[in-house]
Amino acid sequence: MLSVQQALDFLLTAARPVTDTEVIPTLAANGRVLAADQSSLLNVPPMDNTSMDGYAVRAADCVLPAVTMPVSQRIPAGHVGQALQPGTAARIFTGAMIPAGADAVVMQEMCEFHKDEAGDRVTIRHSPQSGEWIRRAGEDIRAGSVILPAGTRLRAQELGLAASVGLASLPVVRRLRAAVFFTGDELAMPGEELKPGAIYNSNRFTLRALLENLGCEIADYGIVPDTLEATRDTLRRAAQDNDLIITSGGVSVGEEDHIKPAVEAEGRLNMWQIAVKPGKPLAFGEVNRQQGQEQGADKGAAWFLGLPGNPVSSLVTFMLFVRPFILRLQGVDKVAPQACMMRADFEWPKADRRNEFLRARINDSGGLDLFPNQSSGVLTSTVWGDGLVDNPAGTTIARGDSVRFLPFHSLLY
Ligand code: AMP
Ligand code: MG
């Protein structure tokens, strides 16, 4: 049996990132992967500006207990003032550019404005430090610096940052094309009548959502009968136009499991037994393309990943192995999920030979509770839970132990 890490290393070494890129509007780039480093052409903020409504002054003019001086101008945000004459103040509003000659802003709460025959004047009862309430040009970003490296997945924050330096479009890796199909004569679709012996094809919904979260284009070949011919035929068709093929079920080595012989006949296959629970069988290989079909992650073949049929096994195997593999194909650098150490408020007295991934939920006192039924068919555990406890092979857990926790939000996207 392979360890989780060995299987993952094998997958990540094999993955050759897609090299096709396209330039798209920044507004349409949510979830895409940046194909080249992006630098800022400007300072952010572009000019010294005030972070308060108040009066721009020369700090040295503001002596205590109070000083009264003429208000020489009014500078709203987006307007450029005149140079400030010594001994005068400029009314200024948040975001407005600091006029030449001023070196501080006094917030309006510390000032008193008068209007009389002598004109507009302000009494200031504060002696500011030089630089007070001024946001300096380039304080956030220096012109020329790399703000987003290639391989970054673009989320709300990255898009905002790109827009803040004026990037209207971005070079991104083209979307991956993922084919899916589902083996099992027992499978029916929701909306259909459930005949005796049948179950609903829940994996279709789980796997498609997982692929959508990762920004893949999906070609869905639906339910494929448990025969060698149907499986081979679907593999051949799916390989033509897709970068990778993902299936559920049929990866054991029973008489009704046709994935292994089918992929071997159409390409190459590794059948792995991984020391993981839920999970264990995982098929990884390639399905050849007909000649003349040269697009895709790998020129002459589509990647193949066969997941187990049990719904929780299928979900967890995707999270642990398929997600990082897909991210690497997309050129993403950081493919490991974010993990944290948390306190177990449960016990797990029986060690397993395999690395277990237990469905757990964060409780109100900052610890983890365990779902009572950890069986690989129990999808309710995945809805109840907030994530997975990564329990190494041969390990028991006592109440109060620190355990490694992988939140679902770091495994789903
Ligand atoms: P298999 O891996 O084909 O041996 O299937 C293992 C278990 O998962 C069996 O109980 C199947 O009925 C179930 N199963 C297989 N495919 C699916 C699916 N697409 N949705 C839900 N359950 C499935
Ligand atoms: Mg089956």
CSV table of C-alpha atoms and ligand atoms in Angstrom, one decimal:
chain,number,residue,atom,x,y,z
A,1,MET,CA,0.0,0.0,0.0
A,2,LEU,CA,1.1,3.6,-0.8
A,3,SER,CA,1.0,6.3,1.9
A,4,VAL,CA,-1.1,9.4,1.2
A,5,GLN,CA,2.1,11.4,0.7
A,6,GLN,CA,3.6,8.9,-1.7
A,7,ALA,CA,0.5,8.9,-3.9
A,8,LEU,CA,0.3,12.6,-3.8
A,9,ASP,CA,4.0,13.0,-4.7
A,10,PHE,CA,3.5,10.6,-7.6
A,11,LEU,CA,0.6,12.7,-8.9
A,12,LEU,CA,2.2,16.0,-8.5
A,13,THR,CA,5.4,14.9,-10.2
A,14,ALA,CA,3.4,13.5,-13.2
A,15,ALA,CA,1.3,16.7,-13.6
A,16,ARG,CA,2.5,18.8,-16.4
A,17,PRO,CA,0.9,22.3,-16.2
A,18,VAL,CA,-1.2,23.5,-19.1
A,19,THR,CA,0.8,26.1,-21.1
A,20,ASP,CA,-2.1,27.7,-23.2
A,21,THR,CA,-3.0,31.1,-21.8
A,22,GLU,CA,-5.5,33.8,-22.7
A,23,VAL,CA,-6.0,37.4,-21.8
A,24,ILE,CA,-9.4,38.2,-20.3
A,25,PRO,CA,-11.1,41.2,-18.6
A,26,THR,CA,-10.2,41.5,-14.9
A,27,LEU,CA,-13.9,41.7,-14.2
A,28,ALA,CA,-14.3,38.1,-15.6
A,29,ALA,CA,-11.2,36.6,-14.0
A,30,ASN,CA,-12.7,35.4,-10.7
A,31,GLY,CA,-11.3,31.9,-9.9
A,32,ARG,CA,-8.8,31.8,-12.8
A,33,VAL,CA,-5.1,31.3,-12.4
A,34,LEU,CA,-2.6,34.0,-13.3
A,35,ALA,CA,-0.3,33.0,-16.1
A,36,ALA,CA,2.4,35.7,-15.6
A,37,ASP,CA,3.7,37.9,-12.8
A,38,GLN,CA,1.8,41.2,-12.6
A,39,SER,CA,3.6,44.4,-11.5
A,40,SER,CA,2.2,47.7,-10.6
A,41,LEU,CA,3.0,50.6,-13.0
A,42,LEU,CA,2.1,53.1,-10.3
A,43,ASN,CA,2.4,54.0,-6.7
A,44,VAL,CA,-0.7,53.2,-4.5
A,45,PRO,CA,-1.8,55.6,-3.3
A,46,PRO,CA,-0.6,57.6,-6.3
A,47,MET,CA,-0.1,60.8,-4.3
A,48,ASP,CA,0.2,61.9,-0.6
A,49,ASN,CA,-3.4,62.2,0.6
A,50,THR,CA,-5.4,62.8,3.7
A,51,SER,CA,-7.0,60.0,5.7
A,52,MET,CA,-9.2,62.5,7.6
A,53,ASP,CA,-11.6,65.4,7.0
A,54,GLY,CA,-9.8,68.5,8.5
A,55,TYR,CA,-7.3,71.2,7.7
A,56,ALA,CA,-3.9,70.7,5.9
A,57,VAL,CA,-1.3,72.8,7.6
A,58,ARG,CA,2.5,73.3,8.2
A,59,ALA,CA,2.9,71.4,11.5
A,60,ALA,CA,5.4,74.1,12.7
A,61,ASP,CA,2.6,76.8,12.4
A,62,CYS,CA,0.4,75.1,14.9
A,63,VAL,CA,1.5,76.3,18.3
A,64,LEU,CA,-0.3,75.6,21.5
A,65,PRO,CA,-2.6,76.5,23.2
A,66,ALA,CA,-4.2,77.7,20.0
A,67,VAL,CA,-3.6,79.5,16.7
A,68,THR,CA,-6.0,81.2,14.3
A,69,MET,CA,-5.1,81.4,10.6
A,70,PRO,CA,-6.8,82.1,7.3
A,71,VAL,CA,-8.4,79.3,5.4
A,72,SER,CA,-6.8,79.9,2.0
A,73,GLN,CA,-8.5,77.1,-0.1
A,74,ARG,CA,-10.9,74.2,-0.1
A,75,ILE,CA,-9.7,70.8,-1.5
A,76,PRO,CA,-12.3,68.0,-2.0
A,77,ALA,CA,-11.1,64.5,-3.0
A,78,GLY,CA,-10.2,64.3,-6.7
A,79,HIS,CA,-9.2,68.0,-6.8
A,80,VAL,CA,-5.7,69.5,-6.9
A,81,GLY,CA,-5.0,72.4,-4.6
A,82,GLN,CA,-2.6,75.3,-4.8
A,83,ALA,CA,0.7,75.3,-2.8
A,84,LEU,CA,0.0,76.2,0.8
A,85,GLN,CA,1.3,79.6,1.9
A,86,PRO,CA,3.0,79.6,5.4
A,87,GLY,CA,0.6,80.6,8.2
A,88,THR,CA,-2.5,79.5,6.4
A,89,ALA,CA,-4.6,76.3,6.4
A,90,ALA,CA,-6.5,74.5,3.6
A,91,ARG,CA,-9.8,72.9,4.2
A,92,ILE,CA,-9.3,69.3,3.0
A,93,PHE,CA,-11.5,66.1,2.7
A,94,THR,CA,-10.6,62.4,3.0
A,95,GLY,CA,-8.8,61.1,0.0
A,96,ALA,CA,-7.8,64.6,-1.3
A,97,MET,CA,-4.2,65.3,-2.4
A,98,ILE,CA,-2.1,67.1,0.2
A,99,PRO,CA,-1.1,70.5,-1.2
A,100,ALA,CA,2.6,71.3,-1.7
A,101,GLY,CA,3.9,73.1,1.4
A,102,ALA,CA,1.6,71.2,3.9
A,103,ASP,CA,3.1,68.4,6.0
A,104,ALA,CA,0.2,67.5,8.4
A,105,VAL,CA,-3.6,67.3,8.6
A,106,VAL,CA,-5.4,68.4,11.8
A,107,MET,CA,-8.7,66.5,12.1
A,108,GLN,CA,-11.8,68.8,12.0
A,109,GLU,CA,-12.9,67.8,15.5
A,110,MET,CA,-9.9,69.8,16.8
A,111,CYS,CA,-10.6,72.9,14.8
A,112,GLU,CA,-13.2,75.7,14.9
A,113,PHE,CA,-14.2,77.4,11.7
A,114,HIS,CA,-15.2,81.2,11.7
A,115,LYS,CA,-16.6,83.3,8.9
A,116,ASP,CA,-16.3,87.1,9.4
A,117,GLU,CA,-15.4,90.3,7.5
A,118,ALA,CA,-11.8,89.2,7.6
A,119,GLY,CA,-12.8,86.1,5.6
A,120,ASP,CA,-12.7,82.4,6.4
A,121,ARG,CA,-10.5,81.5,9.4
A,122,VAL,CA,-9.9,78.5,11.5
A,123,THR,CA,-8.7,78.2,15.2
A,124,ILE,CA,-6.6,75.1,15.7
A,125,ARG,CA,-6.1,73.7,19.2
A,126,HIS,CA,-3.6,70.9,18.4
A,127,SER,CA,0.0,70.7,17.5
A,128,PRO,CA,0.3,67.9,15.0
A,129,GLN,CA,3.4,65.7,14.3
A,130,SER,CA,4.8,66.2,10.8
A,131,GLY,CA,3.0,63.6,8.6
A,132,GLU,CA,-0.1,63.3,10.9
A,133,TRP,CA,-3.1,61.8,9.0
A,134,ILE,CA,-1.2,61.7,5.7
A,135,ARG,CA,-1.2,58.5,3.7
A,136,ARG,CA,2.1,58.6,1.7
A,137,ALA,CA,2.4,57.9,-2.0
A,138,GLY,CA,3.4,54.3,-2.5
A,139,GLU,CA,2.6,53.4,1.1
A,140,ASP,CA,0.7,50.3,0.0
A,141,ILE,CA,2.4,49.5,-3.4
A,142,ARG,CA,5.6,50.8,-4.9
A,143,ALA,CA,5.6,51.3,-8.7
A,144,GLY,CA,7.5,48.4,-10.4
A,145,SER,CA,6.9,45.9,-7.6
A,146,VAL,CA,5.3,42.5,-8.4
A,147,ILE,CA,1.9,42.5,-6.8
A,148,LEU,CA,0.7,39.1,-8.0
A,149,PRO,CA,3.0,36.3,-9.1
A,150,ALA,CA,2.2,33.7,-11.8
A,151,GLY,CA,0.4,30.8,-10.4
A,152,THR,CA,-1.9,32.9,-8.1
A,153,ARG,CA,-5.5,31.9,-8.0
A,154,LEU,CA,-7.6,35.0,-8.4
A,155,ARG,CA,-10.1,35.6,-5.6
A,156,ALA,CA,-12.0,38.7,-4.6
A,157,GLN,CA,-8.9,40.2,-2.9
A,158,GLU,CA,-6.6,39.6,-5.9
A,159,LEU,CA,-9.0,41.1,-8.3
A,160,GLY,CA,-9.4,44.2,-6.2
A,161,LEU,CA,-5.6,44.6,-5.9
A,162,ALA,CA,-5.2,44.2,-9.7
A,163,ALA,CA,-7.9,46.8,-10.3
A,164,SER,CA,-6.3,49.2,-7.8
A,165,VAL,CA,-3.2,49.4,-10.0
A,166,GLY,CA,-5.3,49.9,-13.1
A,167,LEU,CA,-5.0,46.4,-14.6
A,168,ALA,CA,-8.1,46.1,-16.9
A,169,SER,CA,-7.2,42.6,-18.2
A,170,LEU,CA,-5.1,39.7,-17.0
A,171,PRO,CA,-3.3,36.8,-18.6
A,172,VAL,CA,-4.7,33.5,-17.3
A,173,VAL,CA,-4.2,29.8,-17.8
A,174,ARG,CA,-6.9,28.4,-20.1
A,175,ARG,CA,-9.6,26.5,-18.3
A,176,LEU,CA,-9.1,22.7,-17.9
A,177,ARG,CA,-11.6,20.5,-19.7
A,178,ALA,CA,-12.7,17.6,-17.4
A,179,ALA,CA,-14.8,14.7,-18.5
A,180,VAL,CA,-16.8,12.8,-15.9
A,181,PHE,CA,-18.7,9.5,-16.0
A,182,PHE,CA,-20.3,7.3,-13.4
A,183,THR,CA,-20.1,3.5,-13.5
A,184,GLY,CA,-22.8,1.3,-11.9
A,185,ASP,CA,-25.9,-0.4,-13.1
A,186,GLU,CA,-27.6,0.4,-9.8
A,187,LEU,CA,-27.5,4.2,-10.5
A,188,ALA,CA,-30.5,6.3,-11.2
A,189,MET,CA,-30.9,10.0,-11.5
A,190,PRO,CA,-33.0,12.1,-9.1
A,191,GLY,CA,-36.3,12.7,-10.7
A,192,GLU,CA,-36.4,9.1,-12.0
A,193,GLU,CA,-38.3,6.3,-10.3
A,194,LEU,CA,-36.0,4.4,-8.0
A,195,LYS,CA,-36.4,0.7,-9.0
A,196,PRO,CA,-35.7,-2.1,-6.5
A,197,GLY,CA,-31.9,-2.4,-5.9
A,198,ALA,CA,-31.2,1.1,-7.3
A,199,ILE,CA,-29.7,4.1,-5.7
A,200,TYR,CA,-29.3,7.7,-6.8
A,201,ASN,CA,-26.2,8.9,-8.5
A,202,SER,CA,-25.1,11.3,-5.8
A,203,ASN,CA,-21.5,11.3,-7.0
A,204,ARG,CA,-22.5,13.1,-10.1
A,205,PHE,CA,-23.5,16.1,-8.1
A,206,THR,CA,-20.6,16.0,-5.7
A,207,LEU,CA,-17.9,15.6,-8.4
A,208,ARG,CA,-19.4,18.2,-10.7
A,209,ALA,CA,-19.6,20.8,-8.0
A,210,LEU,CA,-16.0,20.1,-7.0
A,211,LEU,CA,-14.8,20.5,-10.6
A,212,GLU,CA,-16.9,23.7,-11.0
A,213,ASN,CA,-15.3,25.1,-7.8
A,214,LEU,CA,-11.9,24.6,-9.4
A,215,GLY,CA,-12.9,26.4,-12.6
A,216,CYS,CA,-13.0,23.4,-14.9
A,217,GLU,CA,-15.2,23.1,-18.0
A,218,ILE,CA,-17.1,19.8,-17.6
A,219,ALA,CA,-18.1,17.3,-20.2
A,220,ASP,CA,-20.6,14.9,-18.5
A,221,TYR,CA,-21.0,11.5,-20.0
A,222,GLY,CA,-23.5,10.4,-17.4
A,223,ILE,CA,-24.1,6.9,-16.2
A,224,VAL,CA,-22.2,4.2,-18.1
A,225,PRO,CA,-23.3,0.6,-17.9
A,226,ASP,CA,-21.1,-2.0,-16.1
A,227,THR,CA,-19.6,-3.5,-19.3
A,228,LEU,CA,-16.1,-3.4,-20.7
A,229,GLU,CA,-17.3,-2.2,-24.1
A,230,ALA,CA,-19.4,0.7,-22.8
A,231,THR,CA,-16.6,1.7,-20.5
A,232,ARG,CA,-13.9,1.6,-23.3
A,233,ASP,CA,-16.2,3.4,-25.7
A,234,THR,CA,-16.9,6.3,-23.2
A,235,LEU,CA,-13.2,6.6,-22.4
A,236,ARG,CA,-12.3,6.9,-26.1
A,237,ARG,CA,-14.8,9.6,-26.7
A,238,ALA,CA,-14.0,11.5,-23.5
A,239,ALA,CA,-10.2,11.5,-24.2
A,240,GLN,CA,-10.7,13.3,-27.6
A,241,ASP,CA,-11.7,16.7,-26.2
A,242,ASN,CA,-10.7,16.7,-22.6
A,243,ASP,CA,-7.6,17.2,-20.5
A,244,LEU,CA,-8.6,14.7,-17.9
A,245,ILE,CA,-11.2,12.0,-17.3
A,246,ILE,CA,-12.6,11.4,-13.8
A,247,THR,CA,-14.8,8.5,-13.0
A,248,SER,CA,-16.6,7.1,-10.0
A,249,GLY,CA,-17.0,3.4,-9.1
A,250,GLY,CA,-15.7,0.2,-10.6
A,251,VAL,CA,-12.1,0.6,-9.4
A,252,SER,CA,-12.1,-2.5,-7.2
A,253,VAL,CA,-11.0,-5.7,-8.9
A,254,GLY,CA,-14.4,-7.5,-8.8
A,255,GLU,CA,-16.1,-9.1,-11.9
A,256,GLU,CA,-18.3,-6.0,-12.2
A,257,ASP,CA,-15.4,-3.5,-12.1
A,258,HIS,CA,-14.4,-2.7,-15.6
A,259,ILE,CA,-12.3,0.5,-15.1
A,260,LYS,CA,-9.0,-1.4,-14.8
A,261,PRO,CA,-9.2,-3.5,-18.0
A,262,ALA,CA,-10.8,-0.7,-20.0
A,263,VAL,CA,-8.2,1.9,-19.2
A,264,GLU,CA,-5.4,-0.6,-19.8
A,265,ALA,CA,-6.9,-1.4,-23.2
A,266,GLU,CA,-7.1,2.3,-24.1
A,267,GLY,CA,-4.0,3.6,-22.4
A,268,ARG,CA,-1.9,3.0,-19.3
A,269,LEU,CA,-3.0,2.6,-15.7
A,270,ASN,CA,-1.7,2.4,-12.2
A,271,MET,CA,-4.1,0.8,-9.7
A,272,TRP,CA,-3.2,2.1,-6.3
A,273,GLN,CA,-4.1,0.7,-2.9
A,274,ILE,CA,-3.6,3.8,-0.7
A,275,ALA,CA,-3.4,3.5,3.1
A,276,VAL,CA,-6.3,6.0,3.5
A,277,LYS,CA,-9.7,5.7,5.0
A,278,PRO,CA,-12.2,6.4,3.5
A,279,GLY,CA,-10.7,5.8,0.1
A,280,LYS,CA,-8.1,3.1,-0.6
A,281,PRO,CA,-8.5,2.2,-4.3
A,282,LEU,CA,-7.5,5.0,-6.7
A,283,ALA,CA,-6.8,4.5,-10.4
A,284,PHE,CA,-4.4,6.9,-12.1
A,285,GLY,CA,-3.4,6.7,-15.7
A,286,GLU,CA,-3.8,8.0,-19.2
A,287,VAL,CA,-6.2,7.4,-22.1
A,288,ASN,CA,-4.8,7.7,-25.6
A,289,ARG,CA,-6.3,10.1,-28.1
A,290,GLN,CA,-6.8,9.3,-31.7
A,291,GLN,CA,-4.2,10.9,-34.0
A,292,GLY,CA,-4.7,14.4,-35.0
A,293,GLN,CA,-6.2,15.4,-31.6
A,294,GLU,CA,-3.2,17.2,-30.2
A,295,GLN,CA,-4.7,19.6,-27.7
A,296,GLY,CA,-4.9,19.1,-23.9
A,297,ALA,CA,-2.7,18.8,-20.9
A,298,ASP,CA,-0.8,16.0,-22.3
A,299,LYS,CA,-0.4,15.9,-26.1
A,300,GLY,CA,-1.4,12.4,-27.0
A,301,ALA,CA,-3.4,11.4,-24.1
A,302,ALA,CA,-5.9,12.5,-21.4
A,303,TRP,CA,-5.2,12.0,-17.8
A,304,PHE,CA,-7.3,9.4,-16.1
A,305,LEU,CA,-8.4,9.4,-12.4
A,306,GLY,CA,-10.7,6.7,-11.2
A,307,LEU,CA,-12.3,7.3,-7.8
A,308,PRO,CA,-14.1,4.8,-5.6
A,309,GLY,CA,-17.9,4.6,-5.8
A,310,ASN,CA,-18.7,5.1,-2.1
A,311,PRO,CA,-19.9,8.6,-1.8
A,312,VAL,CA,-17.7,9.7,1.1
A,313,SER,CA,-14.7,7.9,-0.3
A,314,SER,CA,-15.2,9.6,-3.6
A,315,LEU,CA,-15.5,13.0,-2.1
A,316,VAL,CA,-12.4,12.6,0.2
A,317,THR,CA,-10.3,11.0,-2.5
A,318,PHE,CA,-11.1,14.0,-4.7
A,319,MET,CA,-10.2,16.4,-2.0
A,320,LEU,CA,-6.9,14.7,-1.1
A,321,PHE,CA,-5.6,13.7,-4.6
A,322,VAL,CA,-7.6,15.1,-7.5
A,323,ARG,CA,-7.8,18.7,-6.2
A,324,PRO,CA,-4.0,19.2,-5.9
A,325,PHE,CA,-3.5,17.4,-9.2
A,326,ILE,CA,-5.9,19.7,-11.0
A,327,LEU,CA,-4.4,22.8,-9.3
A,328,ARG,CA,-0.9,21.7,-10.5
A,329,LEU,CA,-2.2,21.2,-14.1
A,330,GLN,CA,-3.5,24.8,-13.8
A,331,GLY,CA,-0.1,26.0,-12.8
A,332,VAL,CA,-1.0,26.8,-9.2
A,333,ASP,CA,2.0,26.9,-6.9
A,334,LYS,CA,0.4,26.3,-3.5
A,335,VAL,CA,-1.7,23.1,-3.8
A,336,ALA,CA,-1.6,21.9,-0.2
A,337,PRO,CA,-4.8,22.7,1.8
A,338,GLN,CA,-4.5,25.0,4.8
A,339,ALA,CA,-4.4,22.9,7.9
A,340,CYS,CA,-4.5,23.8,11.6
A,341,MET,CA,-4.0,22.1,14.9
A,342,MET,CA,-7.1,21.8,17.1
A,343,ARG,CA,-8.2,20.3,20.3
A,344,ALA,CA,-10.0,16.9,20.1
A,345,ASP,CA,-13.1,17.0,22.3
A,346,PHE,CA,-13.7,13.3,21.5
A,347,GLU,CA,-11.8,10.1,21.8
A,348,TRP,CA,-10.8,7.6,19.1
A,349,PRO,CA,-9.6,4.6,21.0
A,350,LYS,CA,-9.0,2.2,18.1
A,351,ALA,CA,-6.0,2.9,15.9
A,352,ASP,CA,-6.4,1.9,12.2
A,353,ARG,CA,-3.7,0.6,9.9
A,354,ARG,CA,-4.6,3.4,7.4
A,355,ASN,CA,-4.4,7.1,7.6
A,356,GLU,CA,-8.0,8.1,8.5
A,357,PHE,CA,-9.8,11.3,7.6
A,358,LEU,CA,-12.5,11.7,10.2
A,359,ARG,CA,-15.5,14.0,9.7
A,360,ALA,CA,-15.5,16.5,12.5
A,361,ARG,CA,-17.2,19.8,13.5
A,362,ILE,CA,-15.9,22.8,15.3
A,363,ASN,CA,-17.8,23.4,18.5
A,364,ASP,CA,-18.5,26.6,20.4
A,365,SER,CA,-15.5,26.1,22.8
A,366,GLY,CA,-13.0,26.0,20.0
A,367,GLY,CA,-12.6,22.2,20.0
A,368,LEU,CA,-13.6,19.4,17.6
A,369,ASP,CA,-16.6,17.0,17.9
A,370,LEU,CA,-16.7,13.8,15.8
A,371,PHE,CA,-19.6,12.6,13.7
A,372,PRO,CA,-20.7,9.3,15.3
A,373,ASN,CA,-20.9,7.3,12.1
A,374,GLN,CA,-17.6,7.4,10.1
A,375,SER,CA,-18.7,4.9,7.5
A,376,SER,CA,-17.7,5.7,3.9
A,377,GLY,CA,-21.3,5.6,2.7
A,378,VAL,CA,-22.6,8.2,5.2
A,379,LEU,CA,-22.9,11.5,3.3
A,380,THR,CA,-24.7,13.1,6.2
A,381,SER,CA,-21.3,13.2,8.0
A,382,THR,CA,-19.9,15.5,5.3
A,383,VAL,CA,-22.8,17.9,5.7
A,384,TRP,CA,-22.7,17.9,9.5
A,385,GLY,CA,-18.9,18.4,9.5
A,386,ASP,CA,-16.7,21.4,9.0
A,387,GLY,CA,-13.8,19.4,7.8
A,388,LEU,CA,-11.5,16.4,8.3
A,389,VAL,CA,-9.3,15.3,11.1
A,390,ASP,CA,-6.1,13.9,9.5
A,391,ASN,CA,-5.3,10.9,11.8
A,392,PRO,CA,-2.0,9.2,10.9
A,393,ALA,CA,-2.0,5.4,10.6
A,394,GLY,CA,-1.7,3.5,13.9
A,395,THR,CA,-2.7,6.5,16.0
A,396,THR,CA,-5.3,6.7,18.7
A,397,ILE,CA,-6.8,10.0,19.9
A,398,ALA,CA,-7.4,10.9,23.5
A,399,ARG,CA,-9.7,13.8,24.7
A,400,GLY,CA,-7.7,17.0,24.7
A,401,ASP,CA,-5.1,15.8,22.2
A,402,SER,CA,-4.0,18.3,19.5
A,403,VAL,CA,-5.1,17.0,16.1
A,404,ARG,CA,-4.5,18.1,12.5
A,405,PHE,CA,-7.7,19.6,11.0
A,406,LEU,CA,-8.4,20.3,7.4
A,407,PRO,CA,-11.4,22.6,7.0
A,408,PHE,CA,-13.7,21.8,4.1
A,409,HIS,CA,-13.3,25.3,2.7
A,410,SER,CA,-9.6,24.6,2.1
A,411,LEU,CA,-10.4,21.3,0.4
A,412,LEU,CA,-13.4,22.4,-1.8
A,413,TYR,CA,-11.8,25.3,-3.7
B,1,AMP,P1,-18.0,0.5,-6.5
B,1,AMP,O1,-16.8,1.4,-6.3
B,1,AMP,O2,-18.5,0.6,-7.9
B,1,AMP,O3,-17.7,-0.9,-6.1
B,1,AMP,O4,-19.1,1.1,-5.6
B,1,AMP,C1,-19.0,1.1,-4.2
B,1,AMP,C2,-20.3,1.6,-3.6
B,1,AMP,O5,-20.6,2.9,-3.9
B,1,AMP,C3,-21.5,0.8,-4.0
B,1,AMP,O6,-22.4,0.7,-2.8
B,1,AMP,C4,-22.2,1.6,-5.0
B,1,AMP,O7,-23.6,1.4,-5.1
B,1,AMP,C5,-21.9,3.0,-4.5
B,1,AMP,N1,-21.8,4.0,-5.7
B,1,AMP,C6,-21.1,3.7,-6.8
B,1,AMP,N2,-21.3,4.8,-7.6
B,1,AMP,C7,-22.1,5.7,-7.0
B,1,AMP,C8,-22.6,7.0,-7.3
B,1,AMP,N3,-22.3,7.5,-8.5
B,1,AMP,N4,-23.3,7.6,-6.4
B,1,AMP,C9,-23.6,7.1,-5.3
B,1,AMP,N5,-23.2,5.9,-4.9
B,1,AMP,C10,-22.4,5.2,-5.7
B,2,MG,MG,-19.8,-0.5,-9.1
